[in-house]
CSV table of C-alpha atoms in Angstrom, one decimal:
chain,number,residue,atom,x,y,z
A,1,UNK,CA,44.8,-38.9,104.4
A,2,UNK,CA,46.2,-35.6,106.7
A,3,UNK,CA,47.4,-33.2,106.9
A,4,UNK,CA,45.7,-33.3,110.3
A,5,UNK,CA,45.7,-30.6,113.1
A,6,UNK,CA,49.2,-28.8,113.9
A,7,UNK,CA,51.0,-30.9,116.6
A,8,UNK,CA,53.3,-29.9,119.3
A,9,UNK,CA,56.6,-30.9,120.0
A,10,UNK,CA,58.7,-30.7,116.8
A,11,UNK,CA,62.6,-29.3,116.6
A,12,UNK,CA,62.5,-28.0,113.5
A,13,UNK,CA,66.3,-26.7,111.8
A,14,UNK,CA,66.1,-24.7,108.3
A,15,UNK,CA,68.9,-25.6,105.8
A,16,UNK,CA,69.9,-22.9,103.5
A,17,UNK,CA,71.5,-24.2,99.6
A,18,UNK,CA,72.1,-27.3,98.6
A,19,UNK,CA,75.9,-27.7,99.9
A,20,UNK,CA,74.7,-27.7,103.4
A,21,UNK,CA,71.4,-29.8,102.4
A,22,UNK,CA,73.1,-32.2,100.8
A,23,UNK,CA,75.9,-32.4,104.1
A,24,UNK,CA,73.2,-33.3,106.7
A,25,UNK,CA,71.2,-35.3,104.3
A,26,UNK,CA,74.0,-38.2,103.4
A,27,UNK,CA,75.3,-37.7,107.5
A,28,UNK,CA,71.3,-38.8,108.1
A,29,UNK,CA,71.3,-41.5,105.4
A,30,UNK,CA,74.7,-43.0,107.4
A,31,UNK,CA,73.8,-42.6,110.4
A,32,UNK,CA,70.6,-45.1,109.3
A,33,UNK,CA,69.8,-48.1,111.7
A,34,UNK,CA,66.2,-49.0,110.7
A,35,UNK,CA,65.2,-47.4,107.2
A,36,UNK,CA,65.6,-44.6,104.8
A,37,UNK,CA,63.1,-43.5,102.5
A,38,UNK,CA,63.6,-41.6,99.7
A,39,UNK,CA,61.2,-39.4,97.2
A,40,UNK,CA,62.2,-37.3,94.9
A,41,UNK,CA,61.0,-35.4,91.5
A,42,UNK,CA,64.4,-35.4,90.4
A,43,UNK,CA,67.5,-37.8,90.5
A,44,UNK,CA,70.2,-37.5,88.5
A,45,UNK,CA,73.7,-39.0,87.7
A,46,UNK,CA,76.2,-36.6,88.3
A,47,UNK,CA,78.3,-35.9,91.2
A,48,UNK,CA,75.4,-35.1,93.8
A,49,UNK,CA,73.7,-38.7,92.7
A,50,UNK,CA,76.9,-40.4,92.4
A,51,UNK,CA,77.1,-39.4,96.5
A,52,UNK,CA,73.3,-40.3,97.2
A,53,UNK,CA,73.6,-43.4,94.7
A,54,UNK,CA,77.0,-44.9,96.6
A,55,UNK,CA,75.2,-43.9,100.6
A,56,UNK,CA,72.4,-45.3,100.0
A,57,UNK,CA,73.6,-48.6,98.3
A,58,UNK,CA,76.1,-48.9,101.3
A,59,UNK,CA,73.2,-48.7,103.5
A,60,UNK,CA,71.0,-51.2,101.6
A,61,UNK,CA,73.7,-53.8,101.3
A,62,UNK,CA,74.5,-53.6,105.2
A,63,UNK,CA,71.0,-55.0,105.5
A,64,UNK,CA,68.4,-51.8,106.1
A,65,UNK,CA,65.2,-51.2,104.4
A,66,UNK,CA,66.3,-48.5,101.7
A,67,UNK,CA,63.1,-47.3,99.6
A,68,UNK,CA,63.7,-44.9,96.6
A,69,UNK,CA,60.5,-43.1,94.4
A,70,UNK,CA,62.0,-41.2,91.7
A,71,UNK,CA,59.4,-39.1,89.0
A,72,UNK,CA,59.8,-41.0,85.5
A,73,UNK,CA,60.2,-37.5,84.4
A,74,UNK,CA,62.7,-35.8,86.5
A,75,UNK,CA,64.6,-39.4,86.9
A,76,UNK,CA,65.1,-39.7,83.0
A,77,UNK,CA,68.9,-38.3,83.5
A,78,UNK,CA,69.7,-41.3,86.1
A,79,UNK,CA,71.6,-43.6,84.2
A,80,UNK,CA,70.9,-47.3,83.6
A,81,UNK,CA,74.5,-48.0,85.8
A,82,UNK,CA,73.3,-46.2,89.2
A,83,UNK,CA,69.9,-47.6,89.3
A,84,UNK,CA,71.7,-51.0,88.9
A,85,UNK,CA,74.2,-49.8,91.7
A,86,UNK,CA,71.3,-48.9,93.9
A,87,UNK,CA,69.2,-52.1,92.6
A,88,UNK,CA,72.1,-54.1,92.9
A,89,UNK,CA,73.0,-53.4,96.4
A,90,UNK,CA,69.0,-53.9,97.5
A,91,UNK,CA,67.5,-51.0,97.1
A,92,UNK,CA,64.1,-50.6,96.3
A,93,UNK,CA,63.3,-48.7,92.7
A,94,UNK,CA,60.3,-47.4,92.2
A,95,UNK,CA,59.5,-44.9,89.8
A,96,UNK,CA,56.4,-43.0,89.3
A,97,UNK,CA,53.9,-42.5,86.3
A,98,UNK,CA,56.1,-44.0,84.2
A,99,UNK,CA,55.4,-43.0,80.3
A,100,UNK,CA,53.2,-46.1,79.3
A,101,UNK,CA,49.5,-44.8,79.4
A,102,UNK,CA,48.0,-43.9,76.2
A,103,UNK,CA,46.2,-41.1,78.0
A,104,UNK,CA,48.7,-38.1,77.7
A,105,UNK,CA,46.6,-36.0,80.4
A,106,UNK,CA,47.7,-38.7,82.9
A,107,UNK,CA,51.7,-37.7,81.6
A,108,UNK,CA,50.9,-34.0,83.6
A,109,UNK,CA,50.7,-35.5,86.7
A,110,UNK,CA,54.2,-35.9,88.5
A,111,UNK,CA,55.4,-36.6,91.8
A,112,UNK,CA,57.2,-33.1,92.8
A,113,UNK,CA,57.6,-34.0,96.5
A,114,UNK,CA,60.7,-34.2,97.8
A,115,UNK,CA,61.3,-36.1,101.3
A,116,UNK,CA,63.8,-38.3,103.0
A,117,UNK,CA,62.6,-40.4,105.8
A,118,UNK,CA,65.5,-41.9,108.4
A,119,UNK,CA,63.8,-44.6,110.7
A,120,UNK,CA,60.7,-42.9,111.3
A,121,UNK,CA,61.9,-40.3,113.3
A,122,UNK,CA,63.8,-37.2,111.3
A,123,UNK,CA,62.5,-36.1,107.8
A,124,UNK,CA,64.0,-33.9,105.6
A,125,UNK,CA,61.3,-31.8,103.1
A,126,UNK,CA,62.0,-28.8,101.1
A,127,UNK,CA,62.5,-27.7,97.4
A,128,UNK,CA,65.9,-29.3,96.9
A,129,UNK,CA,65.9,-32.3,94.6
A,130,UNK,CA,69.0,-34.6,94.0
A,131,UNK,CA,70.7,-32.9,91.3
A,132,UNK,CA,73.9,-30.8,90.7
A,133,UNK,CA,71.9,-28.0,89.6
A,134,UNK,CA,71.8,-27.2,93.7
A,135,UNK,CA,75.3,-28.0,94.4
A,136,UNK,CA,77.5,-24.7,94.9
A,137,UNK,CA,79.6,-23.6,92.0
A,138,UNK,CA,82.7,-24.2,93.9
A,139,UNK,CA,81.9,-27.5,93.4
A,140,UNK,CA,80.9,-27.4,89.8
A,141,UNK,CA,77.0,-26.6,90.7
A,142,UNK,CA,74.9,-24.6,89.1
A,143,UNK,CA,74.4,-23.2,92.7
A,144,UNK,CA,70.3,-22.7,92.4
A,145,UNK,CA,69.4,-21.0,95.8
A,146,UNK,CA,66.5,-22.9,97.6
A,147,UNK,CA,66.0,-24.4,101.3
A,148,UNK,CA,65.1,-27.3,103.2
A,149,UNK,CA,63.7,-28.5,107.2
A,150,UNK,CA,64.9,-30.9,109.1
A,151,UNK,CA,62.3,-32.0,111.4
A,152,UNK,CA,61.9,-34.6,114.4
A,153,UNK,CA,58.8,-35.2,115.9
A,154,UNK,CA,54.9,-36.0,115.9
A,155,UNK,CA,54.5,-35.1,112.1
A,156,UNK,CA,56.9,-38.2,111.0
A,157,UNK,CA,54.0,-40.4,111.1
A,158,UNK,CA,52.1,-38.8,109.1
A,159,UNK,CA,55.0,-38.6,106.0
A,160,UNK,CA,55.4,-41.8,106.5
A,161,UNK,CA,52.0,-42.2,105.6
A,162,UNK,CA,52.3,-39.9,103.2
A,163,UNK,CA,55.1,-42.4,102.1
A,164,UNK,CA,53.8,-45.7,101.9
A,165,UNK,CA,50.2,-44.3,100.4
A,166,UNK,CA,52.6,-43.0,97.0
A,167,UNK,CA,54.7,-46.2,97.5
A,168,UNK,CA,51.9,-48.2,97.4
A,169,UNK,CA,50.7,-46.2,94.1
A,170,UNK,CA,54.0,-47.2,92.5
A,171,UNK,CA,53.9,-51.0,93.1
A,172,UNK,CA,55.4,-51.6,96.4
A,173,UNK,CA,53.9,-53.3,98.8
A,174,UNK,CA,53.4,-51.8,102.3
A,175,UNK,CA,55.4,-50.6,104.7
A,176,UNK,CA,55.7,-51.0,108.5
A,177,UNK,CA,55.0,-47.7,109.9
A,178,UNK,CA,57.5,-46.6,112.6
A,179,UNK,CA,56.0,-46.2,115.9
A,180,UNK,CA,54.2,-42.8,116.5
A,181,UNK,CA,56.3,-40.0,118.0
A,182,UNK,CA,54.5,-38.5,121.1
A,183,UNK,CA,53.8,-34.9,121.8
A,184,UNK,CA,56.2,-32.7,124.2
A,185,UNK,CA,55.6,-30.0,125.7
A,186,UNK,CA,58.0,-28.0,124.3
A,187,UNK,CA,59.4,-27.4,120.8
A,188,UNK,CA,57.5,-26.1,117.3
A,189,UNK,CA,53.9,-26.7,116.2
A,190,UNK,CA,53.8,-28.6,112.8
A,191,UNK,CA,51.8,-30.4,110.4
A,192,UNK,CA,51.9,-32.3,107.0
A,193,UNK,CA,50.2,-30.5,104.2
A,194,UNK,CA,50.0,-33.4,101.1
A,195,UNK,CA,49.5,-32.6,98.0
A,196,UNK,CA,48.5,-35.2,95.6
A,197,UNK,CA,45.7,-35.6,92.4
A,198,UNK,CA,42.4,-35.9,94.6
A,199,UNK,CA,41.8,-32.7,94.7
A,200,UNK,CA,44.0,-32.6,98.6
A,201,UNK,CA,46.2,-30.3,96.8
A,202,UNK,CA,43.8,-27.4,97.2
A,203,UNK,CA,44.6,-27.4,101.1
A,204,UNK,CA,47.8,-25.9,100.6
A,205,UNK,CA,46.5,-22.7,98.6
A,206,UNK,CA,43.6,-22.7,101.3
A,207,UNK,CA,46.0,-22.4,104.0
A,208,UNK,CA,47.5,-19.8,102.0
A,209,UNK,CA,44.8,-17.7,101.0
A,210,UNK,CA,43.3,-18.0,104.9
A,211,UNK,CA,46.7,-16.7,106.2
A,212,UNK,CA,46.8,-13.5,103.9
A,213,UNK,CA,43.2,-12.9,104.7
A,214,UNK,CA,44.3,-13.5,108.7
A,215,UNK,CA,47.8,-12.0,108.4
A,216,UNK,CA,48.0,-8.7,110.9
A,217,UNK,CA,51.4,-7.1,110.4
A,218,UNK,CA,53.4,-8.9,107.7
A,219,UNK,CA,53.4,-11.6,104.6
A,220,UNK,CA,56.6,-12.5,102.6
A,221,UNK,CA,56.5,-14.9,100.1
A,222,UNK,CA,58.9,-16.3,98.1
A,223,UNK,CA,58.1,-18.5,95.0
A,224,UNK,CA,60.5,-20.0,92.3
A,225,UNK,CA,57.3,-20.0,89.7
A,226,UNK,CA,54.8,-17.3,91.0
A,227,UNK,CA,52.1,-17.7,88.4
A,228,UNK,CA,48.9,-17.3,91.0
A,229,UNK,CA,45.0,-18.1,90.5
A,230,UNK,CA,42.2,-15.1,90.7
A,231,UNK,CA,41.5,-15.9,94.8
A,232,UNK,CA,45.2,-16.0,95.5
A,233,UNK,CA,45.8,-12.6,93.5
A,234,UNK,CA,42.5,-11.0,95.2
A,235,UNK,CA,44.2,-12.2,99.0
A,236,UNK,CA,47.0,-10.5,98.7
A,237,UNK,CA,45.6,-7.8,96.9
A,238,UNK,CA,43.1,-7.2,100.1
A,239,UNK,CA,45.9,-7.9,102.6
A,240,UNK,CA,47.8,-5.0,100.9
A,241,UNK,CA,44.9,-2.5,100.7
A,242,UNK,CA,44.3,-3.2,104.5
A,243,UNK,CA,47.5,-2.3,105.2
A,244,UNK,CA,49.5,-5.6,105.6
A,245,UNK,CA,53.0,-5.5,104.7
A,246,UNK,CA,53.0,-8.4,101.7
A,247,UNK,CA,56.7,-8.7,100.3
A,248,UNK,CA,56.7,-11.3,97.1
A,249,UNK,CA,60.2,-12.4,96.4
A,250,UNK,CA,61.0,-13.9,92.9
A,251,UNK,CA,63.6,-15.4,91.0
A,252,UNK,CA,65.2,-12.3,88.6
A,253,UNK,CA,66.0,-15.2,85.6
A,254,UNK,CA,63.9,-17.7,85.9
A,255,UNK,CA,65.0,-21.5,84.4
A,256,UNK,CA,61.6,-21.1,83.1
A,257,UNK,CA,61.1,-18.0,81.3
A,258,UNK,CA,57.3,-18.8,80.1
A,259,UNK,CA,56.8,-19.3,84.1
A,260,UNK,CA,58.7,-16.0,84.2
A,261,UNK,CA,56.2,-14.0,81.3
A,262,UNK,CA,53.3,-15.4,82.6
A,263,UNK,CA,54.0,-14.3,86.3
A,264,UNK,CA,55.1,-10.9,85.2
A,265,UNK,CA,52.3,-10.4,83.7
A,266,UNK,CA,49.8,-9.3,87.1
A,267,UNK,CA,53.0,-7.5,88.5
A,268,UNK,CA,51.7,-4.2,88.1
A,269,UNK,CA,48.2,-4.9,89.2
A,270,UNK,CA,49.6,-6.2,92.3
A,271,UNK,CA,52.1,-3.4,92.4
A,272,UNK,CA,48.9,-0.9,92.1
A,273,UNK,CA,47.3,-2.8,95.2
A,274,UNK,CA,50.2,-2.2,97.5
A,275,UNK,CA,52.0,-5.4,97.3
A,276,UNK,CA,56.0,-5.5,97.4
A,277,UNK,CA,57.8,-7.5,94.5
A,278,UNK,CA,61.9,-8.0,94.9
A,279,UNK,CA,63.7,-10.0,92.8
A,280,UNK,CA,66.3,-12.6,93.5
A,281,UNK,CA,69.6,-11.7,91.6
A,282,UNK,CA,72.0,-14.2,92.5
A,283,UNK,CA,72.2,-18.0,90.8
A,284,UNK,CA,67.9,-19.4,90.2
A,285,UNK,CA,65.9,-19.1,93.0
A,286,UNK,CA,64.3,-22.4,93.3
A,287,UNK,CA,62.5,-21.2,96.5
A,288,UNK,CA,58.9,-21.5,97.6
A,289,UNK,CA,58.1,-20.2,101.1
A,290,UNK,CA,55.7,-18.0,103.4
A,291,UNK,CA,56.0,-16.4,106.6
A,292,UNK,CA,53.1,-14.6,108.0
A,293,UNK,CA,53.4,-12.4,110.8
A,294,UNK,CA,57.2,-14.2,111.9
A,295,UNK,CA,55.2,-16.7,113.2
């Protein structure tokens, strides 16, 4: 499985809160032709789901290939009456590591990803789940601040992958794959970094850890639930020393506050080291993201 080398030719558009998320998300789901695929570690009934719930039902019973993988854990506040909508209207259910295993060790391993897949060819991956906690308070949201990237190109092949091999997992059978998106010679470099329970996860901190120890000028980081390992602490720690500027940015409340504790507790050796710590005082930051060098 990739991720695989960074591929040229993407047109990559950040989306800020979950008001505007949410906006180009259910324009992308109606706009549909082919399919729309759909993970997520949380779905829940409220007035977010009951928008995602309706669009992608609509979508399902006009004919298209609608595929849905919602976390048994983070999909226990989806009521029984929206998955029948969805299931109803043909959508495909699937639900991962659902609580039947006597082997409780097996409970600790979620699906956390969050994508959206429209016909192959734009994908939608971020920190945002489908949940009111993201919608703005105008609205009657919690308001949780936390972003998301639209993206066409190359790397759509390779979620869909990503896709059908945790689809697959769950007891569907597999998918067509869309037709690969060639390379242009303009636009962004990008690549897929999966994270699953083979051990691929540890790519992502290695790409991590390699850019803080390559970094020249500059490192912010941002992270909802900063509670690092030794090598991650010692990388920024040396990227400090050395004279890189590292910025961490943290949420000032966490929803978590044992995440919180445990996080705070290496603050001042980083803070001794040279590292940077703000903290976010608005609504939860629910935010994970690095920028090395503002490339």
């Amino acid at each position: 499985m990739e991720p695989a080398l960074l591929r040229h030719g993407h047109k990559v558009e950040m989306l800020v809160d979950g008001g505007t998320v949410f906006d180009s998300m259910l324009r992308a789901i109606g706009e549909a032709k082919r399919t729309i695929w759909l993970e997520s570690y949380i779905f829940e009934s409220g007035a977010t789901g009951t928008l995602f719930v309706e669009a992608l039902a609509k979508q399902a019973s006009k004919g298209l290939e609608v595929a849905v993988i919602v976390d048994a854990f983070g999909g226990m506040n989806l009521s029984r009456a929206d998955e029948e909508t969805m299931t109803g209207a043909g959508v495909q259910l699937r639900f991962y590591g659902r609580f039947k295993n006597v082997d409780m060790s097996r409970w600790l391993k979620r699906d956390h990803r969050k994508l959206l897949l429209i016909d192959g060819e734009v994908a939608y991956v971020g920190g945002i789940n489908v949940s009111d906690d993201y919608a703005s308070k105008a609205s009657g949201g919690k308001g949780w601040h936390d972003v998301h990237a639209q993206i066409r190109g190359p790397v759509c092949i390779s979620l869909a992958r990503l896709f059908d091999e945790t689809w697959q997992h769950v007891g569907g059978t597999p998918l067509a794959m869309p037709a690969p998106i060639p390379e242009a010679s303009t636009g962004e470099w990008a690549m897929s970094l999966c994270s699953n329970h083979r051990g691929v996860r540890t790519k992502i901190r290695a790409h991590l850890v390699h850019a803080l120890r390559t970094a020249q000028s500059e490192v912010l980081l941002a992270s909802a639930y900063f509670v690092p390992d030794r090598q991650l602490v010692r990388a920024m720690e040396a990227a400090a020393r050395r004279g890189v500027f590292v910025g961490l940015l943290v949420p000032g409340k966490s929803d978590l506050l044992s995440v919180q504790l445990a996080g705070e507790h290496i603050y001042e050796r980083l803070l001794s080291a040279g590292v940077r710590i703000f903290t976010w005082r608005g609504s939860h930051m629910h935010v994970k993201a690095a920028v090395v060098d503002r490339r």
